[in-house]
Structures are given as C-alpha cells and as structure tokens.
CSV table of C-alpha atoms in Angstrom, one decimal:
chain,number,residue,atom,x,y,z
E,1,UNK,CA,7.5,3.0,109.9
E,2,UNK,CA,5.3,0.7,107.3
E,3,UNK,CA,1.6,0.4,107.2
E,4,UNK,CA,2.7,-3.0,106.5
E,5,UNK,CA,4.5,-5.2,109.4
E,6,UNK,CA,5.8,-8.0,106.7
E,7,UNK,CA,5.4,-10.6,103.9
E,8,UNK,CA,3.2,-12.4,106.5
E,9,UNK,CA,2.1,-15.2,104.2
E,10,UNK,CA,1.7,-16.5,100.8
E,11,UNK,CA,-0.9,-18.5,98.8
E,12,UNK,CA,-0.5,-20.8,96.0
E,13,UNK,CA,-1.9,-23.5,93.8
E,14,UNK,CA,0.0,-26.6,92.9
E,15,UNK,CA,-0.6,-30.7,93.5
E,16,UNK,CA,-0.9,-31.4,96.7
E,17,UNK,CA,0.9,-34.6,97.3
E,18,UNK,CA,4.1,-33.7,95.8
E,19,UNK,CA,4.0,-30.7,97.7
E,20,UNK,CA,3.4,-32.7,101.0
E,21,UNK,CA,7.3,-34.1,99.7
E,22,UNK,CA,8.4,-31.6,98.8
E,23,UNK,CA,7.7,-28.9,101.7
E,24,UNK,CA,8.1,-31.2,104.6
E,25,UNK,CA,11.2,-33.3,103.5
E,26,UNK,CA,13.5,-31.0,101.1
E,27,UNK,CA,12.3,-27.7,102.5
E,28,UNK,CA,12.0,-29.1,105.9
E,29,UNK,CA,8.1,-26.9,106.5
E,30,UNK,CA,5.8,-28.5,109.1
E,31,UNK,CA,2.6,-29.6,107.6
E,32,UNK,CA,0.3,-27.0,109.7
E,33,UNK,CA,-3.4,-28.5,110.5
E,34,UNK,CA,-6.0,-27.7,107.9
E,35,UNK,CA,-9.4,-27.3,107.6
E,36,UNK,CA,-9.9,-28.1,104.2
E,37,UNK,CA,-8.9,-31.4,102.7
E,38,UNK,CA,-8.0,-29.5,99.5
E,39,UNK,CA,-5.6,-26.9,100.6
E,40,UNK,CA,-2.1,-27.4,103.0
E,41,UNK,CA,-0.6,-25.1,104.8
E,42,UNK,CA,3.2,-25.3,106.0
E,43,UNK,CA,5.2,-23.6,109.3
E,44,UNK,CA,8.5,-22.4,109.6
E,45,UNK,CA,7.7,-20.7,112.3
E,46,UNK,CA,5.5,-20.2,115.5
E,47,UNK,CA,2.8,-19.3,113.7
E,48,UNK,CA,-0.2,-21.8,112.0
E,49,UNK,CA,0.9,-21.4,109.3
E,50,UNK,CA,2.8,-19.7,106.7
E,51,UNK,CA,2.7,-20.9,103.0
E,52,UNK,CA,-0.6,-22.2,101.9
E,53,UNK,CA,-0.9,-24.4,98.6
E,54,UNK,CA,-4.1,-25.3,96.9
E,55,UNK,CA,-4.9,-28.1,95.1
E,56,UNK,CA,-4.5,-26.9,91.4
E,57,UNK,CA,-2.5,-28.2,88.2
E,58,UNK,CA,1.3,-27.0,87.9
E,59,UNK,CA,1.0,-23.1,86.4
E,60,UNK,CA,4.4,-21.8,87.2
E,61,UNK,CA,4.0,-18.2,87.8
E,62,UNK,CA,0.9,-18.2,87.7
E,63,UNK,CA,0.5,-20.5,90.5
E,64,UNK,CA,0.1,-17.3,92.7
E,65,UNK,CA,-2.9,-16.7,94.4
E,66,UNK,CA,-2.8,-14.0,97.0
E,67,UNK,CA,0.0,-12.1,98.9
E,68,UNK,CA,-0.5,-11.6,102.9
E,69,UNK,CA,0.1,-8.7,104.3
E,70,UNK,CA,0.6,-8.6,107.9
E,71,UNK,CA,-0.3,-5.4,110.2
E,72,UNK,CA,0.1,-4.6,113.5
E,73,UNK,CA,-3.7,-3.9,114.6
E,74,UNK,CA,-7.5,-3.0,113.5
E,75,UNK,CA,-7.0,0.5,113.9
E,76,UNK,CA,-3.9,-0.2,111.4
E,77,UNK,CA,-6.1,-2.3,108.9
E,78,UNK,CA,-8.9,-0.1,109.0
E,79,UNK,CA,-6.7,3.4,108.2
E,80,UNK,CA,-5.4,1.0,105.6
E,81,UNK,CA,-8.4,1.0,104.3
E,82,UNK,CA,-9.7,3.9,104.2
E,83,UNK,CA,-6.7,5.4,102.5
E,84,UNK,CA,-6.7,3.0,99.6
E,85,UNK,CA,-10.4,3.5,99.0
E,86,UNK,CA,-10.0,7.4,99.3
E,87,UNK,CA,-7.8,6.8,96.4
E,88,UNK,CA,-10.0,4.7,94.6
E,89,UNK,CA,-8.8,1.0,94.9
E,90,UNK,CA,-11.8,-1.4,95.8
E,91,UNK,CA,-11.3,-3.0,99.1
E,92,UNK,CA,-13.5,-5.8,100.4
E,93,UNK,CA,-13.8,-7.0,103.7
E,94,UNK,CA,-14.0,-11.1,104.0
E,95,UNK,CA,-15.2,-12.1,107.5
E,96,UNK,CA,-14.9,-16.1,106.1
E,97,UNK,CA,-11.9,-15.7,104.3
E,98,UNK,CA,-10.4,-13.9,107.3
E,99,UNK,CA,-11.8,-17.2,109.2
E,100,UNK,CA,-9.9,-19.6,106.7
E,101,UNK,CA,-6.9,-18.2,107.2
E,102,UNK,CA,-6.8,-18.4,110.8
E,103,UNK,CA,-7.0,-14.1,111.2
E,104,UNK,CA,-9.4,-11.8,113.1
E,105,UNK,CA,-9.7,-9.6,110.2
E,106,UNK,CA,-9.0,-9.3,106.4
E,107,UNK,CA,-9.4,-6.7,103.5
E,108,UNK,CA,-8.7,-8.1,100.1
E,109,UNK,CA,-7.9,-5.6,97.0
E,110,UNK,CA,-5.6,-5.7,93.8
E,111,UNK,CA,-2.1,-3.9,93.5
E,112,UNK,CA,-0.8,-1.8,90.6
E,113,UNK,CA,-0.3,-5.8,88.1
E,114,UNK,CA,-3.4,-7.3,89.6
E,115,UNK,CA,-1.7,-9.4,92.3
E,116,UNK,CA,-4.2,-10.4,95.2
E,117,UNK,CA,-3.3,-8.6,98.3
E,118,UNK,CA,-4.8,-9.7,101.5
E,119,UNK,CA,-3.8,-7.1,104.3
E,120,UNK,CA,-4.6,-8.6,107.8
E,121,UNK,CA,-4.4,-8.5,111.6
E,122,UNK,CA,-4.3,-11.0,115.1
E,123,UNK,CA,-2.6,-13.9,112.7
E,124,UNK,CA,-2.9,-17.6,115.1
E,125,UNK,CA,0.1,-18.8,116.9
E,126,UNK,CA,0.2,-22.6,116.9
E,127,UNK,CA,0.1,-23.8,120.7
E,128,UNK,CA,2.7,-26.5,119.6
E,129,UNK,CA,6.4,-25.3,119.3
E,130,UNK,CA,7.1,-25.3,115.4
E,131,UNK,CA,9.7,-28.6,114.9
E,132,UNK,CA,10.9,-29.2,111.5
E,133,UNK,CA,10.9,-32.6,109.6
E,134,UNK,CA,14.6,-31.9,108.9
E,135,UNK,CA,15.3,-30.3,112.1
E,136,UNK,CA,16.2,-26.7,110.2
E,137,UNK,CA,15.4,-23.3,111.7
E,138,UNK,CA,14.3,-20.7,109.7
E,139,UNK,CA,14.2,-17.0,109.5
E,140,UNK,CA,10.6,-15.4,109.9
E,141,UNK,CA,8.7,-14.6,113.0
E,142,UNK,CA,11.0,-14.6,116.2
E,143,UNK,CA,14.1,-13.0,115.2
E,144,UNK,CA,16.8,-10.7,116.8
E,145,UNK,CA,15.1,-7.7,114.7
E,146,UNK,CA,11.2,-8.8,114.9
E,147,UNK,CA,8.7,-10.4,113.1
E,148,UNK,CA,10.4,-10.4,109.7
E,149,UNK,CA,7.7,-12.3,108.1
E,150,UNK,CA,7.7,-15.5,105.7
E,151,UNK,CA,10.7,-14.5,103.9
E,152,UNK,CA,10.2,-12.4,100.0
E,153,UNK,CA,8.8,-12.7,96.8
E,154,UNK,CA,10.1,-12.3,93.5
E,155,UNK,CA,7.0,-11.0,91.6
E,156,UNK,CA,6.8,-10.4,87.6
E,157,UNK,CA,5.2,-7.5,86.0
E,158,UNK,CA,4.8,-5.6,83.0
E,159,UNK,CA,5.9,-2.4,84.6
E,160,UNK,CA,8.3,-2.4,87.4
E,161,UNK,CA,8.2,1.1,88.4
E,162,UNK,CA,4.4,1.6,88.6
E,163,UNK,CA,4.1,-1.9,90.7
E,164,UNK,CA,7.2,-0.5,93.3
E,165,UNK,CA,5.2,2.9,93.3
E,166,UNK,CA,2.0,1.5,94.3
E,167,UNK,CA,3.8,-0.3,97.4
E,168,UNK,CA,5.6,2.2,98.4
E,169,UNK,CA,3.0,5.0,98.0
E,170,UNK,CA,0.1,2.9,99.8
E,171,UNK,CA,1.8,0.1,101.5
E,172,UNK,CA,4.7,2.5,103.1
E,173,UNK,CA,7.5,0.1,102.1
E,174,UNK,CA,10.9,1.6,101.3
E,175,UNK,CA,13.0,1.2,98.3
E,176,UNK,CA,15.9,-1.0,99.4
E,177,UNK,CA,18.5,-0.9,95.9
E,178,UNK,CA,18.0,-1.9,92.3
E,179,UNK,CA,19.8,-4.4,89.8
E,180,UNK,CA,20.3,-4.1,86.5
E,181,UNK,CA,17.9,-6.8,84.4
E,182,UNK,CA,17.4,-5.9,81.1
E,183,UNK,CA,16.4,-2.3,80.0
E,184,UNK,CA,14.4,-1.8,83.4
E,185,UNK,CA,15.9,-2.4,86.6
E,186,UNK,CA,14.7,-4.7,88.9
E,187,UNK,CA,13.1,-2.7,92.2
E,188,UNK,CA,13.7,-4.4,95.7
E,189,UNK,CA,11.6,-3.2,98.7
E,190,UNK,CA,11.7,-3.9,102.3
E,191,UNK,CA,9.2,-3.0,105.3
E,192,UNK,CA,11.2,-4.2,108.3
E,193,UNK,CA,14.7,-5.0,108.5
E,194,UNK,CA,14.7,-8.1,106.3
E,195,UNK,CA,16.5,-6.9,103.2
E,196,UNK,CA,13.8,-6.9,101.0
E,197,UNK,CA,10.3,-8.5,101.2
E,198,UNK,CA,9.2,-7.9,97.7
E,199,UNK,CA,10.6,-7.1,94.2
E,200,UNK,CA,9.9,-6.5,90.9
E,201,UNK,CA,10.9,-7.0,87.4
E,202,UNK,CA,10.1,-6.2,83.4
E,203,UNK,CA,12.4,-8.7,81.9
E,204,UNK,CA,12.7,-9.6,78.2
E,205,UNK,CA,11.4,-13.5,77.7
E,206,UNK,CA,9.8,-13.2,81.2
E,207,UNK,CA,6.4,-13.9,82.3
E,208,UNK,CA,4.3,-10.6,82.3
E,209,UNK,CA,3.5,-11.4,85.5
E,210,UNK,CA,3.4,-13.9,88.1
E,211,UNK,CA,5.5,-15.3,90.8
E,212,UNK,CA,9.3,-15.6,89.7
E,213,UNK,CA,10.3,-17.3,94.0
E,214,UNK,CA,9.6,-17.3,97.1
E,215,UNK,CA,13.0,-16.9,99.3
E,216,UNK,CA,12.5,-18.7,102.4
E,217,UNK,CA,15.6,-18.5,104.8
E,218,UNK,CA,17.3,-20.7,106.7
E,219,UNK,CA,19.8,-20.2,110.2
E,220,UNK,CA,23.0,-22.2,108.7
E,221,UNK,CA,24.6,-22.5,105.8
E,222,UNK,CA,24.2,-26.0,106.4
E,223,UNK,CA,20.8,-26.1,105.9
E,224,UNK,CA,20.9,-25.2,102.3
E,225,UNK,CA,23.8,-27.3,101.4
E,226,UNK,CA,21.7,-30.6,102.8
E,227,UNK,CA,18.6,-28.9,101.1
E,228,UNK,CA,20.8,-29.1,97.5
E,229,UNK,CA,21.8,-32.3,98.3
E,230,UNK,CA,18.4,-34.1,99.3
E,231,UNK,CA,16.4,-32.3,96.2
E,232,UNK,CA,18.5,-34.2,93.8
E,233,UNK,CA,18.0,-37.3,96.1
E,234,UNK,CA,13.9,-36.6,95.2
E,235,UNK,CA,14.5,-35.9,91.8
E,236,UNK,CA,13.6,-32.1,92.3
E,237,UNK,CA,15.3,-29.7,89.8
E,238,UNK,CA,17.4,-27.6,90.8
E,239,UNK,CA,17.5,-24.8,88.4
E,240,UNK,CA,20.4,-22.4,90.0
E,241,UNK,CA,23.0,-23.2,92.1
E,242,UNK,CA,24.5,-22.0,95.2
E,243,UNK,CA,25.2,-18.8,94.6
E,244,UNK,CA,25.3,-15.4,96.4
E,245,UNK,CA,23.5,-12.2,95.6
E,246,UNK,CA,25.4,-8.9,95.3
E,247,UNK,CA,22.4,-6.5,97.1
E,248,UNK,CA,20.5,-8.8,100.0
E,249,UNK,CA,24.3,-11.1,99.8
E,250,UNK,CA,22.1,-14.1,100.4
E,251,UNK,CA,23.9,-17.5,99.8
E,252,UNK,CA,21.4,-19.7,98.1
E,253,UNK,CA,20.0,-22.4,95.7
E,254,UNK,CA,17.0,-22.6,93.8
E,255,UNK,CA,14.6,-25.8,93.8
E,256,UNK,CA,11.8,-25.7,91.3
E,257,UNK,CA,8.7,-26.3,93.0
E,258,UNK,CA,5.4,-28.6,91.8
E,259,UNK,CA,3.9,-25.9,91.3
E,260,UNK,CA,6.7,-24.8,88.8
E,261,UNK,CA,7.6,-21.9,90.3
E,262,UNK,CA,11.5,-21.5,92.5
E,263,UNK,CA,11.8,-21.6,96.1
E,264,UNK,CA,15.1,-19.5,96.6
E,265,UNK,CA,16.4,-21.6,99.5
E,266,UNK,CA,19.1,-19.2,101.4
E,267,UNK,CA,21.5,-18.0,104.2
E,268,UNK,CA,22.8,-15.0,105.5
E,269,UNK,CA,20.6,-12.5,104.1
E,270,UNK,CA,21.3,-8.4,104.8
E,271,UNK,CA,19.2,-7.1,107.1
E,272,UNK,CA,18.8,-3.1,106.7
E,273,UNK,CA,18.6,-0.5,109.6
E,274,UNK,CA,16.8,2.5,107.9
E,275,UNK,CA,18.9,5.4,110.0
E,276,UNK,CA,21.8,4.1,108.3
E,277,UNK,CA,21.0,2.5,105.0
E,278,UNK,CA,22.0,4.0,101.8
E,279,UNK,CA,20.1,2.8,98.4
E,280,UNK,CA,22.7,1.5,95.7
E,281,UNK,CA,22.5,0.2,92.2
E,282,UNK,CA,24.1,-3.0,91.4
E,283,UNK,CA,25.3,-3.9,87.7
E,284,UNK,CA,25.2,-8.0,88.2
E,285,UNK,CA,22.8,-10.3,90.3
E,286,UNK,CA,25.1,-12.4,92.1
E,287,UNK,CA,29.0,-12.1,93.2
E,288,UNK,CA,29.4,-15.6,92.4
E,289,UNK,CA,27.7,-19.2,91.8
E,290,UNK,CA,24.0,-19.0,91.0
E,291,UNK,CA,24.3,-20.8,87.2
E,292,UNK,CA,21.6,-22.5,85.5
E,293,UNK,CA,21.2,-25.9,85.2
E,294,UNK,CA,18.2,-26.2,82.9
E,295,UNK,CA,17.4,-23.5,80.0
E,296,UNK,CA,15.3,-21.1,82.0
E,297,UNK,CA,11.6,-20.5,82.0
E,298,UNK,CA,12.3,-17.4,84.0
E,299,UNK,CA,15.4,-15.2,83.8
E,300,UNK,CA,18.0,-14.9,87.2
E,301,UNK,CA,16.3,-13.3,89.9
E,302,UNK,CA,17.4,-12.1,93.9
C-alpha cells in the first residue's frame, strides 16, 4: 500500500478568464466556489475542488505551482513526515494554506527536481452533487476501484530516474512500465489502480522541468470526440490528436491550455491490480493517432 492515496489535486497559474472558457465549456469542469477573487478552482468530481488556477501570465510548463498529494489520515501525514525529515527533506506545516485549500491539514516540501509537493488529509466534499457544464463524467473520486484521484501528470525533469526514486522511495508509489523517449526512458508510476498518476521524462529539446499535461479522464469515448470537436469551435489548439497510448492504452486528445501547457483529454485508461501486474518496456508511445498539429514546444508524452 502507498503512503500516498492519489494525485489528489493540482495547482496552476494561467489567465483567469480564458480559463473560466476553457475549463467549464471544452473540458466540461464545474467552476467550484472560491474564496479568493484571484484564483479558480474546478470539479470533476464530488469533491470542492480539484484543479486550482491562479491568476498569472501564460508560462507553459512552468505554469506549475504545487502537486497535491492526498492521504488517508493524520497519523498518515504525520509518519509522512517524520520519515522525510529523518531523511533530511524540509517539511513545513501550513495551518492557512491547509485552510485555502479547503483541507484539515497540510505539509509542504520539494521533491528530487524542485516540484512543490503538498501532502494532505480530510479534503472538503461539496454538499452539491458535482454537474458538469457539458454533462460529461469523469474518472477521479467515486470509482469502481476507489478514490483514483484528479487523473496524472506529465512532469519534466532533468533526471528521470532520481525524480521516480525519490517517489517511490518516500512516497511508496510503484513503478508501473517505461517508454522509450530519447536516451532516457520515460518512468510511469502509479499509487492506486489508475495506471499511472505521475511520470517523468529527460527529453532532448524538452523543458528541464515543468509540467508537460495533466490527463484528466473521461467515462465515454464520446466525451473526448465532442471535447476535439468544441476546442476547435473556441479556437483552442489542439496540438495532438486522438490517439492511443501503448502502456496506460488511453484514447485521447491533447488541447493546449491558457496557461500553455496540454490537458491530455482521454478514455479507457488501464487500471493496474498490483497481485497481478507485470512492469514492461514499450519501444513507441502510442499504437496509433496521437500526431502533431503545430511544431511542438514539448516532445509526445503519455
């Protein structure tokens, strides 16, 4: 079992009234109430909220801000803890950032590239059923297999290995399979059954860090097809089509964001039972589809 219960949620920057578009009519997110006039936070599921963006100008990548770790309970966060500060990561515990983000506890400290990880506990459920703008369903907290979280991220970094080690040596997740991307393989990582909740890549021409997607998933194949369909109606680029990937076999397109970053927007995704699961290697990224459309600012990713 993982110290970690799942990608719980994700924090960027970007401008905020595209995104208000964007997220509630191509994605089909529920605008979840905020707060703070300068940040907006989206549902896709029962929960308050799932994606925050604050205000900020477009930084691709580097529109990451912070990475939410969800675990089961204080005793969990506090062992948590005290592990990573036995082995010399600084941890800080944020009573009114824990209060922002609608949590009865937080601990904020930096992985193995620098990425923000805020590791929680008692996340809000919104009183109101979650009901999308575009009357999707999505695949993240009520599932057949458990909380499986927001969905996964994509994350750049300078040394692939080192990042995946740090996760899976203080985080407890599990190594799921690799892909071949450039002289270093690409590392996928799961910690439940969703396929993988995290990855990472070294990759010629890439960023040397920074946020290459964020895969949100979706019930039907439907869903995506109509979410291709209306992004071109908005004018929002889609910079790979459908497609689907060889390891996680996810059918899915990729819409660039305003922050300037991808959502991977997909269906079907593996789910992995750990008794059974066996780690493979694959030589390609997809099995078919998944082309670019613009020159890319960021190589293919799963």
């Amino acid at each position: 079992m993982s110290t970690v219960n799942s990608l719980g949620y994700v924090v960027v920057r970007g401008p905020l009234e595209p995104w208000k578009q964007f997220g509630t009519e191509v994605l089909g997110l529920q605008l979840g109430r905020s707060s703070d006039p300068d940040t907006l936070l989206f549902r896709n599921d029962e929960r308050a909220w799932r994606l925050a963006v604050e205000a900020g100008e477009p930084a691709g990548p580097d529109s990451l801000e912070a990475l939410g770790l969800e675990v089961r309970s204080r005793e969990d966060l506090q062992r948590l803890a005290d592990e990573l500060r036995a082995k010399g990561v600084e941890v800080r515990e944020d009573p009114e950032l824990a209060r922002r983000r609608q949590v009865q506890q937080l601990v904020s400290f930096r992985d193995a590239a620098g990425y923000c990880i805020e590791a929680y506990w008692g996340a809000t459920v919104d009183a109101a059923a979650f009901v999308s703008p575009r009357g999707v369903s999505f695949v993240a907290g009520e599932t057949p297999y458990g909380d499986m979280g927001i969905g996964h991220t994509f994350l750049f970094t300078g040394n692939a290995e080192k990042s995946a080690a740090f996760w899976i040596d203080n985080l407890g997740f599990r190594l799921s399979d690799t892909i071949a991307l450039g002289p270093e393989p690409a590392i996928f990582l799961h910690c439940n059954p969703r396929h993988h909740s995290a990855a990472f890549a070294s990759i010629p021409g890439a960023p040397p860090s920074g946020l290459g997607h964020l895969m949100l998933e979706v019930s039907t194949l439907e869903a995506v097809g109509r979410a291709a369909d209306i992004a071109a109606e908005h004018d929002v680029r889609v910079s790979m089509t459908l497609g689907e990937h060889t390891n996680d076999r996810m059918t899915s397109v990729y819409l660039t964001t305003p922050s300037g970053f991808d959502i991977e927007y997909g269906w079907n995704g593996r789910v992995i039972d750990d008794e059974e699961w066996t780690v493979s290697h694959y030589g390609a990224i997809s099995l078919w589809g998944h082309r670019f459309l613009t020159p890319p600012s960021a190589p293919v990713t799963s």
